[in-house]
CSV table of C-alpha atoms in Angstrom, one decimal:
chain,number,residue,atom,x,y,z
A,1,UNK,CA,-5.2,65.2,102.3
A,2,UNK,CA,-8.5,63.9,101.2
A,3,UNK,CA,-8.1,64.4,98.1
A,4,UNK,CA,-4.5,63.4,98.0
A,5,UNK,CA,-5.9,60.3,98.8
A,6,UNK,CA,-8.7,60.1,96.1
A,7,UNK,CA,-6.0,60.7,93.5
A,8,UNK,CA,-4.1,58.1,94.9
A,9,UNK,CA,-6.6,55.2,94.6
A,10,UNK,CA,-7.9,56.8,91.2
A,11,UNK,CA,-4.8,55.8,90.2
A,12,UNK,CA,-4.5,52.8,91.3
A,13,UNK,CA,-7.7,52.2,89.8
A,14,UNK,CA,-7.0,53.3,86.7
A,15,UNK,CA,-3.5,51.4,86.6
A,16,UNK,CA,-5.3,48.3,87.7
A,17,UNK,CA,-8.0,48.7,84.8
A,18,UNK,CA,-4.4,49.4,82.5
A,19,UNK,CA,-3.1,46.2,83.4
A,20,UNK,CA,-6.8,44.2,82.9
A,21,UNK,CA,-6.6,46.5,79.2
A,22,UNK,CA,-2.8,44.9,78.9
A,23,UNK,CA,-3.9,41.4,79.5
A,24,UNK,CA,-7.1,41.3,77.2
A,25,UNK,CA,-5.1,43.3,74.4
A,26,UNK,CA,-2.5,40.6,74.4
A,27,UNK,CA,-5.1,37.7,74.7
A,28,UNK,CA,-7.0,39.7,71.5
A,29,UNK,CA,-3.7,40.2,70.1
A,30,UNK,CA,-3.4,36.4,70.2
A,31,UNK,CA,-6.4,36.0,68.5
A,32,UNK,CA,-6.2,38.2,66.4
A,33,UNK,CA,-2.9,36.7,65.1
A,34,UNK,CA,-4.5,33.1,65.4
A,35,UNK,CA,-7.2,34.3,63.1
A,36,UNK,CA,-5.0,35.9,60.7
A,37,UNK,CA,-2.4,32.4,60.2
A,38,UNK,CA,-5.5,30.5,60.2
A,39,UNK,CA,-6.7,32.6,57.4
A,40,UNK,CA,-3.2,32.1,55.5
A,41,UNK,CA,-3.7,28.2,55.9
A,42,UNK,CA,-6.5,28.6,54.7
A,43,UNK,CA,-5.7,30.4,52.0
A,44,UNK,CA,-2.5,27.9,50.9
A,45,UNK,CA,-5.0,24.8,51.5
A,46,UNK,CA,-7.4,27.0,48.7
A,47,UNK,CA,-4.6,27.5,46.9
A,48,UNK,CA,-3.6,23.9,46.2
A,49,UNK,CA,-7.1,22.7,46.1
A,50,UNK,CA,-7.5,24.8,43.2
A,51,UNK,CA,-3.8,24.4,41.8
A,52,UNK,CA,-5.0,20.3,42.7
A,53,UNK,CA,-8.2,21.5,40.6
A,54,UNK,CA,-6.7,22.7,37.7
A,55,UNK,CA,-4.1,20.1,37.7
A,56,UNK,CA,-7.1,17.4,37.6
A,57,UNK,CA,-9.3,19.3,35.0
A,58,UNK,CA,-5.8,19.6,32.8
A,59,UNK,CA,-5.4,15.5,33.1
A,60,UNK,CA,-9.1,15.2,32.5
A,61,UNK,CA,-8.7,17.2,29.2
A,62,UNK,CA,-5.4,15.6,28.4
A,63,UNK,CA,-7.7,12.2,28.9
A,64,UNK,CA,-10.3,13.6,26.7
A,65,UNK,CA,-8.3,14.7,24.0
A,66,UNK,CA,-6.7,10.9,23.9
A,67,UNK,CA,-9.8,9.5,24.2
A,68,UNK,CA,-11.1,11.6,21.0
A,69,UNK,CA,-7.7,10.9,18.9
A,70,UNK,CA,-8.5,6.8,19.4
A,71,UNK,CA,-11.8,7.3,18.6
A,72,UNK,CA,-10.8,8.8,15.6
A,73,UNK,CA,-8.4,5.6,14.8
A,74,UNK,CA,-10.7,3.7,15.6
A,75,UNK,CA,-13.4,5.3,13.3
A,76,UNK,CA,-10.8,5.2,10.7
A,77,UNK,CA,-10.0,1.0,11.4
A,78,UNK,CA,-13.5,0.7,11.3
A,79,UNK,CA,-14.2,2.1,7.9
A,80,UNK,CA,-10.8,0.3,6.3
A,81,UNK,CA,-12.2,-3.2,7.9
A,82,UNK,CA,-15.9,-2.3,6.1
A,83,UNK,CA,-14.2,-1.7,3.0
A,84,UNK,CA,-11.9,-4.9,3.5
A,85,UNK,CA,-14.9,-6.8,4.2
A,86,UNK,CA,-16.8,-5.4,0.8
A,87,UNK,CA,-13.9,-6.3,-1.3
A,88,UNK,CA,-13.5,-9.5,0.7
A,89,UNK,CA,-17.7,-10.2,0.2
A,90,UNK,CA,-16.8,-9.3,-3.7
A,91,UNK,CA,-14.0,-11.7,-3.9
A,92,UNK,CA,-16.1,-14.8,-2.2
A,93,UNK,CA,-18.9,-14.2,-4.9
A,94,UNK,CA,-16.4,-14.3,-7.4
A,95,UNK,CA,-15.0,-17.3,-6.3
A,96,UNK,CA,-17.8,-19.0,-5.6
A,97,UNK,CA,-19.2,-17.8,-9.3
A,98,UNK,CA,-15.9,-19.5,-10.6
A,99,UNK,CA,-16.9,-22.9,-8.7
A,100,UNK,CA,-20.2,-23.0,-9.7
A,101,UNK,CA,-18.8,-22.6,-13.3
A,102,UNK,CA,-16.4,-25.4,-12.5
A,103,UNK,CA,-18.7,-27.7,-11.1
A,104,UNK,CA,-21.0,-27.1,-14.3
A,105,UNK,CA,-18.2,-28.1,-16.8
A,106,UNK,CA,-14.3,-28.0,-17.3
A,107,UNK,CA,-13.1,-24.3,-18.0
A,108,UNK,CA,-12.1,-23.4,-21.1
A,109,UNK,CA,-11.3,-19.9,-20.9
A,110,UNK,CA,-10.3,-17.6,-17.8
A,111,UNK,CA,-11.6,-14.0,-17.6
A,112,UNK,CA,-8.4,-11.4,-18.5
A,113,UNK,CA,-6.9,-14.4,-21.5
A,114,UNK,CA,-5.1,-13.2,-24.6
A,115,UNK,CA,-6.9,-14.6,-27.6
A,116,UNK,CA,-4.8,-12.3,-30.1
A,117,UNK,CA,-2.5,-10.2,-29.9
A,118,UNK,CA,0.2,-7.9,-32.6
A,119,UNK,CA,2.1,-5.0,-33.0
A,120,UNK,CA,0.8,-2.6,-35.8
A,121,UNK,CA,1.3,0.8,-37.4
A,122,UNK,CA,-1.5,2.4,-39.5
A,123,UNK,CA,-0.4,4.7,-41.8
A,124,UNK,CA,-3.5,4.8,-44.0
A,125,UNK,CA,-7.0,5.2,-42.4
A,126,UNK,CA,-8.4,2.0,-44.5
A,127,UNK,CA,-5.5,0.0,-42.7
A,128,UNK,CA,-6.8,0.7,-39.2
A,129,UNK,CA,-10.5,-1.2,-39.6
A,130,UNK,CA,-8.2,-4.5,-41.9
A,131,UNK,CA,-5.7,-4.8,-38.8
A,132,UNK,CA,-8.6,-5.0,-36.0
A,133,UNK,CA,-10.7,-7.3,-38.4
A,134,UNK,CA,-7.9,-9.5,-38.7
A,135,UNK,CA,-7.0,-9.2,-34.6
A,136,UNK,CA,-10.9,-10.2,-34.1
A,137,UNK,CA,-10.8,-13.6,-36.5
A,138,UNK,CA,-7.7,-14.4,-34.7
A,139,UNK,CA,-9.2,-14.5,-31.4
A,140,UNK,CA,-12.4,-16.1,-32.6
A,141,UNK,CA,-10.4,-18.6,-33.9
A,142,UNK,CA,-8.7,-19.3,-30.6
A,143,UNK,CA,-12.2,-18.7,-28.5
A,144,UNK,CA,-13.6,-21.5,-30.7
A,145,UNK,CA,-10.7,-24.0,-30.6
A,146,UNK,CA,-10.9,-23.4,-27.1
A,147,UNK,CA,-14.4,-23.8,-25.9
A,148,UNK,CA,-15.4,-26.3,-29.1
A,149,UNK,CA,-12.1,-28.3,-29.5
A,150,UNK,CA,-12.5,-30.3,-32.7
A,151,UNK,CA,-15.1,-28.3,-34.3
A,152,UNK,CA,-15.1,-27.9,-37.8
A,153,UNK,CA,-17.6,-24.7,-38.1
A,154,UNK,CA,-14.6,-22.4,-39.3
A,155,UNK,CA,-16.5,-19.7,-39.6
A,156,UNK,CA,-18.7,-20.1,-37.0
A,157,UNK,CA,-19.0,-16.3,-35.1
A,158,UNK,CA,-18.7,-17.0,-31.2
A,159,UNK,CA,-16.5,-13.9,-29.8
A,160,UNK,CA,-18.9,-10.8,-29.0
A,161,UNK,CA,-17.8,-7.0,-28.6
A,162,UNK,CA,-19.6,-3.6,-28.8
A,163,UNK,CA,-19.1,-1.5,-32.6
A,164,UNK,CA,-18.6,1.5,-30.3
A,165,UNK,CA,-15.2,-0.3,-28.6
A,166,UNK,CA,-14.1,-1.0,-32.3
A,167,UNK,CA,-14.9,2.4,-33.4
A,168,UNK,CA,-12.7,3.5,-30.5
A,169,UNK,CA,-10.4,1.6,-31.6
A,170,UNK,CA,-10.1,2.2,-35.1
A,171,UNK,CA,-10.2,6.4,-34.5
A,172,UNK,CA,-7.2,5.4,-31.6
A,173,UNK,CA,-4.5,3.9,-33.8
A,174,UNK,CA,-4.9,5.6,-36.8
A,175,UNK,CA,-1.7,8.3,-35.8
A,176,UNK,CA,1.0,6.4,-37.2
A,177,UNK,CA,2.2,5.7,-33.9
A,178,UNK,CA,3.3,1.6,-33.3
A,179,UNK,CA,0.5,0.1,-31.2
A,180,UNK,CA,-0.2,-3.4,-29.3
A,181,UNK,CA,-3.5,-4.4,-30.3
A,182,UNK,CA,-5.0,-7.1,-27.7
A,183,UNK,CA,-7.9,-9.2,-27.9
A,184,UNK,CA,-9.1,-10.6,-24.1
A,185,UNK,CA,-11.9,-12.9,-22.4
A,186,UNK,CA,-14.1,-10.6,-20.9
A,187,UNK,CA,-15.1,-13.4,-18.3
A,188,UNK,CA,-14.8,-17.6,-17.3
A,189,UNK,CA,-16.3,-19.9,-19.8
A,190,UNK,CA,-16.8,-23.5,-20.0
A,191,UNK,CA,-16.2,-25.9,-22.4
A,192,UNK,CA,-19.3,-25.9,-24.8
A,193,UNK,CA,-19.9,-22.1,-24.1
A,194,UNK,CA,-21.4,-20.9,-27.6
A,195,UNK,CA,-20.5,-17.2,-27.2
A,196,UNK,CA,-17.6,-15.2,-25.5
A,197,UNK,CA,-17.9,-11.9,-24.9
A,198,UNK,CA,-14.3,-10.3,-25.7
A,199,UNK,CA,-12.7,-7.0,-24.8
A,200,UNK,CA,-9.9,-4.7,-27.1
A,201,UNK,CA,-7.4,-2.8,-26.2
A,202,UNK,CA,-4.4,-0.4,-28.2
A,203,UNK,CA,-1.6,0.3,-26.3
A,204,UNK,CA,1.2,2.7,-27.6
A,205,UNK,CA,3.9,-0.1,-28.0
A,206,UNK,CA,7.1,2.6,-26.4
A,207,UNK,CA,10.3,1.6,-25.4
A,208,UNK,CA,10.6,1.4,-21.7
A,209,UNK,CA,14.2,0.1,-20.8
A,210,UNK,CA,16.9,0.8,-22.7
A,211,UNK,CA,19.3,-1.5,-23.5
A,212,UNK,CA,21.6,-1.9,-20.6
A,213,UNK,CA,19.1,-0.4,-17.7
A,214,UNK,CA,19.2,-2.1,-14.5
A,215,UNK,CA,15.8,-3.5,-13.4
A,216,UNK,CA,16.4,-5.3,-10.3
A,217,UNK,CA,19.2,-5.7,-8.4
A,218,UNK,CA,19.8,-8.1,-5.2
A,219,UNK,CA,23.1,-9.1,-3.0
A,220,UNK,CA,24.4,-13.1,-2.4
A,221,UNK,CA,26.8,-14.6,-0.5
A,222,UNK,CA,27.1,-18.2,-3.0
A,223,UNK,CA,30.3,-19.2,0.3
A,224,UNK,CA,27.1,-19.6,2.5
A,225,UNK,CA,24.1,-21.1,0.5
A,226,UNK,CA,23.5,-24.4,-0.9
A,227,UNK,CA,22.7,-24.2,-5.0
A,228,UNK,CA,18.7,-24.2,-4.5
A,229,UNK,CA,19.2,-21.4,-1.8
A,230,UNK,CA,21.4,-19.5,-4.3
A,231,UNK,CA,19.1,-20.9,-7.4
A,232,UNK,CA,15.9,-18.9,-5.1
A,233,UNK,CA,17.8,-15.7,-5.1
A,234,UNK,CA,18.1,-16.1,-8.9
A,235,UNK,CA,14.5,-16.4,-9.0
A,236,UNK,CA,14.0,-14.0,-6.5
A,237,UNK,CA,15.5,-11.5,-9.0
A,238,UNK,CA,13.7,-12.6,-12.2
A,239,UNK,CA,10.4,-12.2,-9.9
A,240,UNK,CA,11.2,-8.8,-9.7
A,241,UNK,CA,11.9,-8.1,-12.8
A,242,UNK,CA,8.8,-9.5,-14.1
A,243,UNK,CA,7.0,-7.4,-11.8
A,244,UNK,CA,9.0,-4.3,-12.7
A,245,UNK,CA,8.2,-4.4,-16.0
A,246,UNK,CA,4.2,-5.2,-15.6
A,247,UNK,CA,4.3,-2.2,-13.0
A,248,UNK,CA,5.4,-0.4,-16.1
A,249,UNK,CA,2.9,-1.4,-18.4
A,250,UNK,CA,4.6,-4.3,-20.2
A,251,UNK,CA,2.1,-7.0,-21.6
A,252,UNK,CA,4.2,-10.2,-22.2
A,253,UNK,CA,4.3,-12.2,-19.5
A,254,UNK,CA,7.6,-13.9,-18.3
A,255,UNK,CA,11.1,-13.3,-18.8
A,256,UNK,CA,13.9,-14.4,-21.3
A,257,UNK,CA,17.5,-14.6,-20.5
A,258,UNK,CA,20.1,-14.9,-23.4
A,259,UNK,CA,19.5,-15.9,-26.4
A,260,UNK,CA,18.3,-19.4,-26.7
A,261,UNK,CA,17.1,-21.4,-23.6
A,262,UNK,CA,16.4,-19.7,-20.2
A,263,UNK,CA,16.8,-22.4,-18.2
A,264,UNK,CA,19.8,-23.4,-19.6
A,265,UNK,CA,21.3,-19.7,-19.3
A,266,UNK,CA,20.2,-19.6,-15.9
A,267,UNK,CA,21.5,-23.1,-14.8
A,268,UNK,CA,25.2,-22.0,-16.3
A,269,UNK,CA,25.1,-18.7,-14.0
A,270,UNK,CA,23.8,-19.9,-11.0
A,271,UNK,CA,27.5,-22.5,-11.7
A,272,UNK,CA,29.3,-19.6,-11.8
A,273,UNK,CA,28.0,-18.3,-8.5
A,274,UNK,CA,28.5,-21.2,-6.6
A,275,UNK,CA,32.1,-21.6,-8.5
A,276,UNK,CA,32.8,-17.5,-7.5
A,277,UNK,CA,32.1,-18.4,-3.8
A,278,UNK,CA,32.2,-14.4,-2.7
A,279,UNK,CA,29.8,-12.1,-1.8
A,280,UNK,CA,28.4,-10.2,-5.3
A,281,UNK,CA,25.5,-7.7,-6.0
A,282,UNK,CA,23.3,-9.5,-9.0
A,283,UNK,CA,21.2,-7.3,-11.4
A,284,UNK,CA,19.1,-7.9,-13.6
A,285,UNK,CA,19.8,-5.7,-17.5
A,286,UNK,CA,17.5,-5.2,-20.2
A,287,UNK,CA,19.9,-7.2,-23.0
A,288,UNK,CA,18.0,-4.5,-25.7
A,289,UNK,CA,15.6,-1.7,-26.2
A,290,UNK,CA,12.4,-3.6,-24.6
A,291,UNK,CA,8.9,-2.6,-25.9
A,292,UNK,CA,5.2,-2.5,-24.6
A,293,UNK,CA,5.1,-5.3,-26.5
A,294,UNK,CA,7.9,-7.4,-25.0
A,295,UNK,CA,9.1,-9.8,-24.0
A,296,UNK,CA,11.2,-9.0,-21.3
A,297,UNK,CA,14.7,-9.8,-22.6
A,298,UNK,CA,17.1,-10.0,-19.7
A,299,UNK,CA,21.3,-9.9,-19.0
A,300,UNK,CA,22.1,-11.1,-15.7
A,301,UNK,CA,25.5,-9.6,-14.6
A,302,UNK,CA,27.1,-10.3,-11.1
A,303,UNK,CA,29.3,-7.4,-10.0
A,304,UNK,CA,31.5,-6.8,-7.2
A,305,UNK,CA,32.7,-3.2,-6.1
A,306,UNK,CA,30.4,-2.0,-8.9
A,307,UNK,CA,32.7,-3.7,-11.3
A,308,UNK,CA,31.3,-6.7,-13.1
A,309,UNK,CA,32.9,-9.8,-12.6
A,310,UNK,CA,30.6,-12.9,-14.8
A,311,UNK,CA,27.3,-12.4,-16.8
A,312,UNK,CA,24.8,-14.8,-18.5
A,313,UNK,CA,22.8,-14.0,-21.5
């Protein structure tokens, strides 16, 4: 019986210390499982401070990389506006040279003038040397008329140019080929000025329109424009002409329409335009084969549809 009744409170004991086991294995259980979601929320706040992390270095760089490509522009800007600002410095000294040469006296000749100019073709190698003599006493002619007006010295020498630019010349023209010979001012010179430096040039004297070859071409409504809005749109197309053929090489300046007075021509088809009253395309024709040379010989057609429905010249 005795030990009947040891067993009986080991037992108990031992059931007792079961249920105490029990208890603390759910309370570390607990824990344990507090611990462990702790750690995951942990883990996700991590995660999105480093996603957070990478998201801010990414717009960092993005910000970077912007920052580099204006400073690049900018760098760029910066070395246009120096170069603007040279050219701009270079153009005030000019200008200011070209008043200081008015204020000394009236100007008699402008840097870039013709003096002389002609068409030639050398065919013999003795010609070549004749034709540029002859170009050069032209334009010293015209140098001294121009800065000595009444002067009697005929033979008075007052243009100046290099041998080697006339040897260049000579060797230039001498292939048979039609050339425009030119004679310019080299700079400004007053009135009084006793010598003018002078510049040559050949150019290959080429067709470059053919007869018929649209230069410019514009659109007009005459039914809503008075005749000097409609005369400006005339003008409009002349201007780029003009500046067609000088982007081409052409050396006459100005245009011609028809055959005898521009104005005139002009005057009768800007009439016709305002007597039309419709909506037409102008263009601007070359009325023949047109050389280096020039002049820049024009036909101005108004067409509607692409069929041509007046002209003048």
């Amino acid at each position: 019986k005795a030990e009947n009744a040891r067993i009986v409170a080991e037992r108990s004991r031992t059931q007792s210390q079961l249920a105490s086991v029990l208890v603390e294995l759910k309370t570390v259980s607990q824990q344990e499982e507090n611990l462990r979601q702790g750690i995951r929320q942990l883990e996700d706040e991590r995660n999105r401070a480093v996603a957070q992390r990478d998201a801010d270095i990414a717009e960092r760089d993005q910000v970077i990389s912007s920052l580099a490509s204006r400073r690049q522009e900018l760098e760029v800007q910066r070395e246009d506006l120096e170069v603007a600002i040279r050219e701009l410095d270079k153009a005030y000294k000019y200008y200011q040279n070209q008043l200081e040469i008015l204020e000394r006296g009236k100007l008699a000749l402008f840097r870039g003038q013709v003096l002389a100019s002609g068409v030639v073709r050398i065919l013999t190698p003795s010609a070549a040397r004749k034709a540029i003599d002859q170009l050069l006493r032209e334009a010293n002619r015209s140098a001294l008329q121009l800065t000595q007006p009444g002067t009697n010295s005929g033979n008075q020498q007052i243009i100046q140019i290099t041998r080697a630019e006339v040897e260049q010349l000579v060797n230039q023209i001498q292939d048979g080929r039609d050339y425009v010979l030119r004679v310019l001012s080299a700079g400004n010179y007053v009135l009084g000025k006793r010598s003018v430096e002078v510049v040559a040039s050949a150019t290959p004297n080429d067709v470059v329109f053919k007869s018929g070859n649209v230069l410019a071409t514009i659109s007009i409504d005459p039914s809503t424009m008075s005749r000097e809005q409609i005369r400006e749109r005339v003008d409009l197309l002349l201007t780029a002409s003009e500046f067609r053929g000088r982007s081409v090489g052409i050396l006459a300046e100005g245009v011609q329409v028809g055959k005898g007075s521009s104005y005139l021509a002009i005057g009768r088809f800007v009439d016709q335009l305002i007597q039309y009253n419709q909506s037409v395309d102008l263009q601007a024709l070359a009325s023949e084969d047109i050389y280096t040379a020039g002049p820049l010989k024009l036909q101005l057609v108004a067409t509607q549809s692409g069929q041509i429905v007046f002209r003048a010249g």
